[in-house]
mmCIF file of C-alpha atoms in Angstrom:
data_model
loop_
_atom_site.group_PDB
_atom_site.id
_atom_site.type_symbol
_atom_site.label_atom_id
_atom_site.label_comp_id
_atom_site.label_asym_id
_atom_site.label_seq_id
_atom_site.Cartn_x
_atom_site.Cartn_y
_atom_site.Cartn_z
ATOM 1 C CA MET B 90 9.131 -22.357 36.931
ATOM 2 C CA LYS B 91 6.667 -20.928 34.408
ATOM 3 C CA HIS B 92 6.565 -17.735 36.435
ATOM 4 C CA PHE B 93 10.364 -17.508 36.344
ATOM 5 C CA LEU B 94 10.458 -18.107 32.587
ATOM 6 C CA PHE B 95 7.840 -15.408 32.062
ATOM 7 C CA ILE B 96 9.854 -12.878 34.049
ATOM 8 C CA ALA B 97 13.094 -13.833 32.290
ATOM 9 C CA THR B 98 11.446 -13.539 28.876
ATOM 10 C CA PHE B 99 9.931 -10.169 29.802
ATOM 11 C CA ILE B 100 13.291 -8.811 30.959
ATOM 12 C CA LEU B 101 15.073 -10.088 27.850
ATOM 13 C CA THR B 102 12.407 -8.641 25.545
ATOM 14 C CA SER B 103 12.569 -5.290 27.314
ATOM 15 C CA PHE B 104 16.332 -5.263 26.995
ATOM 16 C CA ILE B 105 16.160 -5.960 23.249
ATOM 17 C CA VAL B 106 13.479 -3.322 22.669
ATOM 18 C CA ASN B 107 15.419 -0.720 24.641
ATOM 19 C CA ALA B 108 18.629 -1.560 22.822
ATOM 20 C CA GLN B 109 16.889 -1.244 19.471
ATOM 21 C CA SER B 110 15.381 2.062 20.532
ATOM 22 C CA ARG B 111 18.737 3.454 21.575
ATOM 23 C CA LEU B 112 20.348 2.349 18.317
ATOM 24 C CA LYS B 113 17.653 3.650 15.980
ATOM 25 C CA ALA B 114 19.417 5.362 13.097
ATOM 26 C CA TYR B 115 16.600 7.402 11.569
ATOM 27 C CA GLN B 116 12.878 8.045 11.380
ATOM 28 C CA ILE B 117 10.765 9.480 8.558
ATOM 29 C CA PHE B 118 8.019 12.020 9.248
ATOM 30 C CA ASP B 119 5.393 13.541 6.986
ATOM 31 C CA LYS B 120 4.475 17.227 6.807
ATOM 32 C CA ASP B 121 2.231 16.873 9.871
ATOM 33 C CA GLY B 122 4.966 15.280 11.990
ATOM 34 C CA LYS B 123 3.482 11.795 11.767
ATOM 35 C CA GLU B 124 5.828 8.808 11.529
ATOM 36 C CA VAL B 125 5.678 7.105 8.136
ATOM 37 C CA THR B 126 7.471 4.183 6.551
ATOM 38 C CA PHE B 127 9.893 4.392 3.652
ATOM 39 C CA GLU B 128 7.318 2.632 1.460
ATOM 40 C CA GLU B 129 4.643 5.196 2.337
ATOM 41 C CA MET B 130 7.025 8.053 1.545
ATOM 42 C CA SER B 131 8.066 6.557 -1.782
ATOM 43 C CA LYS B 132 4.480 5.894 -2.841
ATOM 44 C CA ALA B 133 3.439 9.460 -2.039
ATOM 45 C CA LEU B 134 6.423 10.979 -3.853
ATOM 46 C CA SER B 135 5.752 8.978 -7.021
ATOM 47 C CA SER B 136 2.850 11.311 -7.808
ATOM 48 C CA TYR B 137 5.036 14.442 -8.116
ATOM 49 C CA ASP B 138 6.729 15.810 -11.221
ATOM 50 C CA VAL B 139 9.938 16.630 -9.358
ATOM 51 C CA VAL B 140 11.282 15.081 -6.159
ATOM 52 C CA PHE B 141 14.114 16.725 -4.239
ATOM 53 C CA PHE B 142 16.230 14.717 -1.825
ATOM 54 C CA GLY B 143 17.933 17.331 0.345
ATOM 55 C CA GLU B 144 20.900 15.450 1.757
ATOM 56 C CA LEU B 145 23.691 16.062 4.211
ATOM 57 C CA HIS B 146 26.710 15.414 2.020
ATOM 58 C CA ASN B 147 28.650 13.268 4.494
ATOM 59 C CA ASN B 148 25.842 11.217 5.999
ATOM 60 C CA PRO B 149 25.853 7.514 4.977
ATOM 61 C CA ILE B 150 22.182 7.018 5.878
ATOM 62 C CA ALA B 151 21.204 9.840 3.530
ATOM 63 C CA HIS B 152 23.130 8.254 0.665
ATOM 64 C CA TRP B 153 21.720 4.801 1.355
ATOM 65 C CA LEU B 154 18.153 6.135 1.406
ATOM 66 C CA GLN B 155 18.795 8.078 -1.798
ATOM 67 C CA PHE B 156 19.815 4.854 -3.495
ATOM 68 C CA GLU B 157 16.787 3.000 -2.121
ATOM 69 C CA LEU B 158 14.457 5.802 -3.205
ATOM 70 C CA ALA B 159 15.992 5.901 -6.689
ATOM 71 C CA GLN B 160 15.323 2.189 -7.113
ATOM 72 C CA SER B 161 11.836 2.399 -5.608
ATOM 73 C CA LEU B 162 10.681 5.350 -7.760
ATOM 74 C CA ALA B 163 12.249 3.886 -10.902
ATOM 75 C CA LYS B 164 10.282 0.695 -10.331
ATOM 76 C CA ALA B 165 7.063 2.558 -9.557
ATOM 77 C CA LYS B 166 7.396 4.674 -12.713
ATOM 78 C CA ASP B 167 8.523 1.764 -14.897
ATOM 79 C CA ASN B 168 11.843 3.592 -15.440
ATOM 80 C CA ASN B 169 10.062 6.702 -16.722
ATOM 81 C CA ILE B 170 12.333 8.754 -14.530
ATOM 82 C CA VAL B 171 15.213 11.203 -14.815
ATOM 83 C CA PHE B 172 18.019 11.692 -12.300
ATOM 84 C CA GLY B 173 19.888 14.925 -11.713
ATOM 85 C CA ALA B 174 22.402 16.125 -9.148
ATOM 86 C CA GLU B 175 24.089 19.171 -7.706
ATOM 87 C CA MET B 176 27.298 17.111 -7.665
ATOM 88 C CA PHE B 177 27.754 17.364 -11.444
ATOM 89 C CA GLU B 178 28.258 20.673 -13.240
ATOM 90 C CA LYS B 179 26.692 21.429 -16.606
ATOM 91 C CA ASP B 180 29.956 21.688 -18.511
ATOM 92 C CA ASN B 181 30.683 18.067 -17.563
ATOM 93 C CA GLN B 182 27.481 16.608 -19.028
ATOM 94 C CA MET B 183 29.278 15.159 -22.050
ATOM 95 C CA VAL B 184 31.745 13.284 -19.841
ATOM 96 C CA LEU B 185 28.936 11.927 -17.673
ATOM 97 C CA ASP B 186 26.998 10.838 -20.780
ATOM 98 C CA GLU B 187 30.044 9.119 -22.220
ATOM 99 C CA TYR B 188 30.328 7.043 -19.058
ATOM 100 C CA LEU B 189 26.612 6.229 -19.006
ATOM 101 C CA GLN B 190 26.864 5.071 -22.628
ATOM 102 C CA GLY B 191 29.865 2.882 -21.874
ATOM 103 C CA PHE B 192 32.414 4.860 -23.894
ATOM 104 C CA ILE B 193 34.768 5.639 -21.014
ATOM 105 C CA LYS B 194 35.715 4.036 -17.710
ATOM 106 C CA GLU B 195 34.508 5.250 -14.333
ATOM 107 C CA LYS B 196 37.991 6.431 -13.370
ATOM 108 C CA THR B 197 38.101 8.681 -16.431
ATOM 109 C CA MET B 198 34.622 10.024 -15.774
ATOM 110 C CA MET B 199 35.517 10.881 -12.185
ATOM 111 C CA LYS B 200 38.677 12.723 -13.210
ATOM 112 C CA ASP B 201 37.483 14.534 -16.333
ATOM 113 C CA GLY B 202 33.990 15.081 -14.949
ATOM 114 C CA LYS B 203 35.296 16.607 -11.700
ATOM 115 C CA ALA B 204 33.378 14.155 -9.540
ATOM 116 C CA TRP B 205 33.279 14.948 -5.838
ATOM 117 C CA ASP B 206 35.849 13.297 -3.580
ATOM 118 C CA ASN B 207 33.159 11.093 -2.012
ATOM 119 C CA HIS B 208 31.778 9.959 -5.369
ATOM 120 C CA SER B 209 32.926 6.335 -5.085
ATOM 121 C CA THR B 210 31.148 5.745 -1.788
ATOM 122 C CA ASP B 211 28.147 8.070 -2.047
ATOM 123 C CA TYR B 212 27.130 8.850 -5.638
ATOM 124 C CA ALA B 213 28.579 6.057 -7.765
ATOM 125 C CA PRO B 214 25.709 3.695 -6.808
ATOM 126 C CA LEU B 215 23.206 6.232 -8.214
ATOM 127 C CA VAL B 216 25.143 6.823 -11.425
ATOM 128 C CA ASN B 217 25.733 3.119 -11.981
ATOM 129 C CA PHE B 218 22.072 2.332 -11.367
ATOM 130 C CA ALA B 219 21.163 4.929 -13.997
ATOM 131 C CA LYS B 220 23.683 3.344 -16.348
ATOM 132 C CA GLU B 221 22.261 -0.130 -15.741
ATOM 133 C CA LYS B 222 18.661 0.960 -16.310
ATOM 134 C CA ASN B 223 19.374 3.440 -19.127
ATOM 135 C CA ILE B 224 18.024 6.324 -17.042
ATOM 136 C CA PRO B 225 19.079 9.869 -18.054
ATOM 137 C CA PHE B 226 21.343 11.523 -15.471
ATOM 138 C CA ILE B 227 21.560 15.298 -15.806
ATOM 139 C CA ALA B 228 24.405 17.467 -14.539
ATOM 140 C CA THR B 229 22.355 20.369 -13.215
ATOM 141 C CA ASN B 230 24.758 22.649 -11.349
ATOM 142 C CA VAL B 231 26.437 25.802 -12.605
ATOM 143 C CA PRO B 232 30.209 25.517 -13.168
ATOM 144 C CA ARG B 233 31.820 26.489 -9.871
ATOM 145 C CA ARG B 234 34.041 29.091 -11.551
ATOM 146 C CA TYR B 235 30.963 31.166 -12.355
ATOM 147 C CA ALA B 236 29.642 30.972 -8.803
ATOM 148 C CA SER B 237 33.090 32.064 -7.631
ATOM 149 C CA MET B 238 32.954 35.060 -9.972
ATOM 150 C CA VAL B 239 29.635 36.151 -8.515
ATOM 151 C CA SER B 240 30.784 35.737 -4.920
ATOM 152 C CA LYS B 241 33.673 38.124 -5.649
ATOM 153 C CA LYS B 242 32.203 40.606 -8.134
ATOM 154 C CA GLY B 243 28.441 40.179 -7.957
ATOM 155 C CA LEU B 244 25.910 39.160 -10.611
ATOM 156 C CA PRO B 245 26.970 41.810 -13.197
ATOM 157 C CA ALA B 246 30.176 39.804 -13.712
ATOM 158 C CA LEU B 247 28.185 37.133 -15.569
ATOM 159 C CA GLU B 248 27.308 39.581 -18.341
ATOM 160 C CA GLU B 249 30.979 39.618 -19.340
ATOM 161 C CA LEU B 250 30.934 35.918 -20.244
ATOM 162 C CA SER B 251 30.668 34.588 -23.796
ATOM 163 C CA LYS B 252 27.282 33.968 -25.385
ATOM 164 C CA MET B 253 27.945 30.222 -25.375
ATOM 165 C CA ALA B 254 28.738 30.188 -21.639
ATOM 166 C CA LYS B 255 25.587 32.131 -20.812
ATOM 167 C CA LYS B 256 23.407 29.990 -23.066
ATOM 168 C CA LYS B 257 24.718 26.528 -22.170
ATOM 169 C CA TYR B 258 25.908 26.671 -18.576
ATOM 170 C CA ILE B 259 23.861 29.275 -16.683
ATOM 171 C CA ALA B 260 20.174 29.953 -16.113
ATOM 172 C CA PRO B 261 18.822 32.772 -18.328
ATOM 173 C CA LEU B 262 20.159 36.200 -17.381
ATOM 174 C CA PRO B 263 19.332 38.414 -15.621
ATOM 175 C CA ILE B 264 18.768 36.134 -12.655
ATOM 176 C CA GLU B 265 16.247 37.265 -10.073
ATOM 177 C CA VAL B 266 17.526 36.768 -6.519
ATOM 178 C CA PRO B 267 14.768 36.469 -3.885
ATOM 179 C CA TYR B 268 16.822 37.888 -1.011
ATOM 180 C CA GLU B 269 13.709 37.797 1.173
ATOM 181 C CA LEU B 270 13.618 33.992 1.306
ATOM 182 C CA PRO B 271 14.357 32.821 4.886
ATOM 183 C CA SER B 272 17.197 30.550 3.733
ATOM 184 C CA TYR B 273 18.872 33.380 1.817
ATOM 185 C CA LYS B 274 18.357 35.782 4.706
ATOM 186 C CA GLU B 275 19.914 33.158 6.970
ATOM 187 C CA MET B 276 22.943 32.917 4.687
ATOM 188 C CA GLU B 277 23.317 36.690 4.458
ATOM 189 C CA ALA B 278 23.155 37.049 8.239
ATOM 190 C CA MET B 279 25.706 34.245 8.692
ATOM 191 C CA MET B 280 28.176 35.823 6.276
ATOM 192 C CA SER B 281 27.688 39.248 7.854
ATOM 193 C CA GLY B 282 28.333 37.692 11.245
ATOM 194 C CA HIS B 283 31.697 36.461 9.997
ATOM 195 C CA GLY B 284 32.804 39.997 9.235
ATOM 196 C CA MET B 285 31.953 39.806 5.536
ATOM 197 C CA SER B 286 28.941 42.123 5.496
ATOM 198 C CA GLY B 287 30.251 43.925 2.412
ATOM 199 C CA GLN B 288 30.180 40.708 0.372
ATOM 200 C CA ALA B 289 27.236 38.999 2.056
ATOM 201 C CA LYS B 290 24.794 39.734 -0.763
ATOM 202 C CA ASN B 291 27.313 38.480 -3.304
ATOM 203 C CA PHE B 292 27.513 35.162 -1.465
ATOM 204 C CA VAL B 293 23.734 34.911 -1.549
ATOM 205 C CA ALA B 294 23.785 35.744 -5.260
ATOM 206 C CA ALA B 295 26.389 33.013 -5.822
ATOM 207 C CA GLN B 296 24.078 30.557 -4.074
ATOM 208 C CA ALA B 297 21.204 31.831 -6.183
ATOM 209 C CA ILE B 298 22.915 31.194 -9.521
ATOM 210 C CA LYS B 299 23.488 27.611 -8.391
ATOM 211 C CA ASP B 300 19.826 27.271 -7.410
ATOM 212 C CA ALA B 301 18.610 29.042 -10.540
ATOM 213 C CA THR B 302 20.785 26.950 -12.841
ATOM 214 C CA MET B 303 19.748 23.706 -11.159
ATOM 215 C CA GLY B 304 16.106 24.759 -11.316
ATOM 216 C CA HIS B 305 16.354 25.684 -14.979
ATOM 217 C CA SER B 306 18.201 22.425 -15.724
ATOM 218 C CA ILE B 307 15.399 20.428 -14.112
ATOM 219 C CA VAL B 308 12.657 22.224 -16.039
ATOM 220 C CA LYS B 309 14.580 21.888 -19.295
ATOM 221 C CA GLY B 310 15.360 18.255 -18.488
ATOM 222 C CA LEU B 311 11.659 17.402 -18.448
ATOM 223 C CA LYS B 312 11.080 18.541 -22.014
ATOM 224 C CA LYS B 313 11.193 16.635 -25.299
ATOM 225 C CA GLU B 314 11.932 12.909 -24.816
ATOM 226 C CA ASN B 315 11.688 13.221 -21.011
ATOM 227 C CA LYS B 316 8.310 14.949 -20.964
ATOM 228 C CA GLY B 317 5.968 13.349 -18.451
ATOM 229 C CA LYS B 318 8.713 11.585 -16.529
ATOM 230 C CA LEU B 319 9.478 12.040 -12.834
ATOM 231 C CA PHE B 320 12.664 14.006 -12.097
ATOM 232 C CA LEU B 321 14.547 12.869 -8.972
ATOM 233 C CA HIS B 322 17.123 15.462 -7.913
ATOM 234 C CA PHE B 323 19.917 15.035 -5.366
ATOM 235 C CA ASN B 324 21.260 18.121 -3.620
ATOM 236 C CA GLY B 325 22.317 19.516 -0.290
ATOM 237 C CA ASN B 326 19.428 20.119 2.081
ATOM 238 C CA PHE B 327 19.957 23.894 2.057
ATOM 239 C CA HIS B 328 19.202 24.041 -1.683
ATOM 240 C CA SER B 329 15.649 22.730 -1.367
ATOM 241 C CA LYS B 330 14.381 22.802 2.235
ATOM 242 C CA ASN B 331 10.988 24.412 2.735
ATOM 243 C CA HIS B 332 10.509 24.683 -1.044
ATOM 244 C CA GLU B 333 13.087 27.456 -1.252
ATOM 245 C CA GLY B 334 16.302 27.693 -3.277
ATOM 246 C CA THR B 335 16.207 25.393 -6.291
ATOM 247 C CA VAL B 336 12.527 24.545 -5.745
ATOM 248 C CA TRP B 337 11.654 28.268 -5.853
ATOM 249 C CA TYR B 338 13.347 28.541 -9.248
ATOM 250 C CA VAL B 339 11.643 25.420 -10.628
ATOM 251 C CA ASN B 340 8.349 27.076 -9.758
ATOM 252 C CA LYS B 341 9.523 30.322 -11.380
ATOM 253 C CA TYR B 342 10.462 28.610 -14.639
ATOM 254 C CA ASN B 343 7.414 26.325 -14.764
ATOM 255 C CA LYS B 344 4.568 26.888 -12.331
ATOM 256 C CA LYS B 345 2.748 23.776 -13.545
ATOM 257 C CA LEU B 346 5.330 21.335 -12.177
ATOM 258 C CA THR B 347 4.629 19.858 -8.756
ATOM 259 C CA SER B 348 7.538 19.399 -6.345
ATOM 260 C CA GLY B 349 7.907 17.025 -3.411
ATOM 261 C CA VAL B 350 10.721 17.789 -0.965
ATOM 262 C CA ILE B 351 12.628 15.553 1.434
ATOM 263 C CA SER B 352 14.578 17.384 4.117
ATOM 264 C CA PHE B 353 17.310 15.338 5.786
ATOM 265 C CA VAL B 354 18.436 16.516 9.234
ATOM 266 C CA GLU B 355 20.427 15.272 12.212
ATOM 267 C CA GLN B 356 19.185 15.343 15.807
ATOM 268 C CA ALA B 357 20.111 13.719 19.109
ATOM 269 C CA ASP B 358 16.489 12.551 19.419
ATOM 270 C CA VAL B 359 14.955 10.888 16.355
ATOM 271 C CA SER B 360 11.523 10.359 17.909
ATOM 272 C CA LYS B 361 10.175 13.687 16.616
ATOM 273 C CA VAL B 362 11.110 16.626 14.422
ATOM 274 C CA ALA B 363 12.730 19.403 16.451
ATOM 275 C CA ASP B 364 11.143 22.842 16.150
ATOM 276 C CA GLU B 365 14.119 24.259 14.231
ATOM 277 C CA ASN B 366 13.779 21.510 11.622
ATOM 278 C CA LYS B 367 10.052 21.818 11.042
ATOM 279 C CA GLY B 368 8.866 23.299 7.783
ATOM 280 C CA ASN B 369 6.650 22.732 4.788
ATOM 281 C CA ASN B 370 8.667 19.844 3.398
ATOM 282 C CA GLU B 371 6.622 16.853 2.274
ATOM 283 C CA PHE B 372 8.866 14.603 4.361
ATOM 284 C CA THR B 373 11.600 15.067 6.940
ATOM 285 C CA ILE B 374 14.098 12.306 7.632
ATOM 286 C CA VAL B 375 15.605 12.659 11.083
ATOM 287 C CA CYS B 376 18.925 10.856 11.545
ATOM 288 C CA THR B 377 20.753 10.402 14.822
ATOM 289 C CA SER B 378 23.408 13.101 15.192
ATOM 290 C CA ASN B 379 26.122 10.632 16.222
ATOM 291 C CA MET B 380 25.945 8.815 12.891
ATOM 292 C CA THR B 381 29.365 8.055 11.391
ATOM 293 C CA LYS B 382 30.369 10.230 8.420
ATOM 294 C CA THR B 383 31.678 9.352 4.965
ATOM 295 C CA PHE B 384 34.244 12.168 5.135
#
């Protein structure tokens, strides 16, 4: 009887373990490809000046982990932290601040602040946590109309803007575009492959003014009353992976700031980082590719 119970228990345990393995949603890896826990990642990232969470915009696991990391780092830094996001454009900072200060309702902020369509499910928890804890939340991105101008006419089009627009809403002109960065070369090749070779460099330049403006916003956001705080920035993975894009510009505007990067990717197998997703990110979060999407 004991022998039978042992076998039954072994089979049941194996079944549970296998089921859990098959249903594993994500795994975190460090720069060397070693599995680490969320707590280990958060502790390591708390020592950086700037932390980038490179998300996939429609992945619920990414948004959940962003929220958990925001809470964890805020606690570790005793709320000496600043949030910032690609999802809010610089000309909407006043509207965002008015919501954080309790002057307007969330519905008004979402409409007048041009919040993304998935704000309620994916970004509202971050904004509301900042509101609750009195944490600054900076709209870092360039107004999309300016990126659209560059994609059509190139960077010289920005010189035609008013002095106020150039001073308040865009990184200092002229903006250097490091076309040699692998991510930018990848974008240029992709656009050329879609029969848009004539405008490919303009598309890269449009991406660059987003990255440059976000980078400049982060550096500027760590001055004055926020000096010495940790800046946690939320953006699409392409903007920060391998310390390129926005991270490159942060380094350009202030070489003394240290940056820790999380790259979030999807794979069929979460047990290791696939070769195409390896890089010099501090951490890579691998999520199962069949994860449900928020939109």
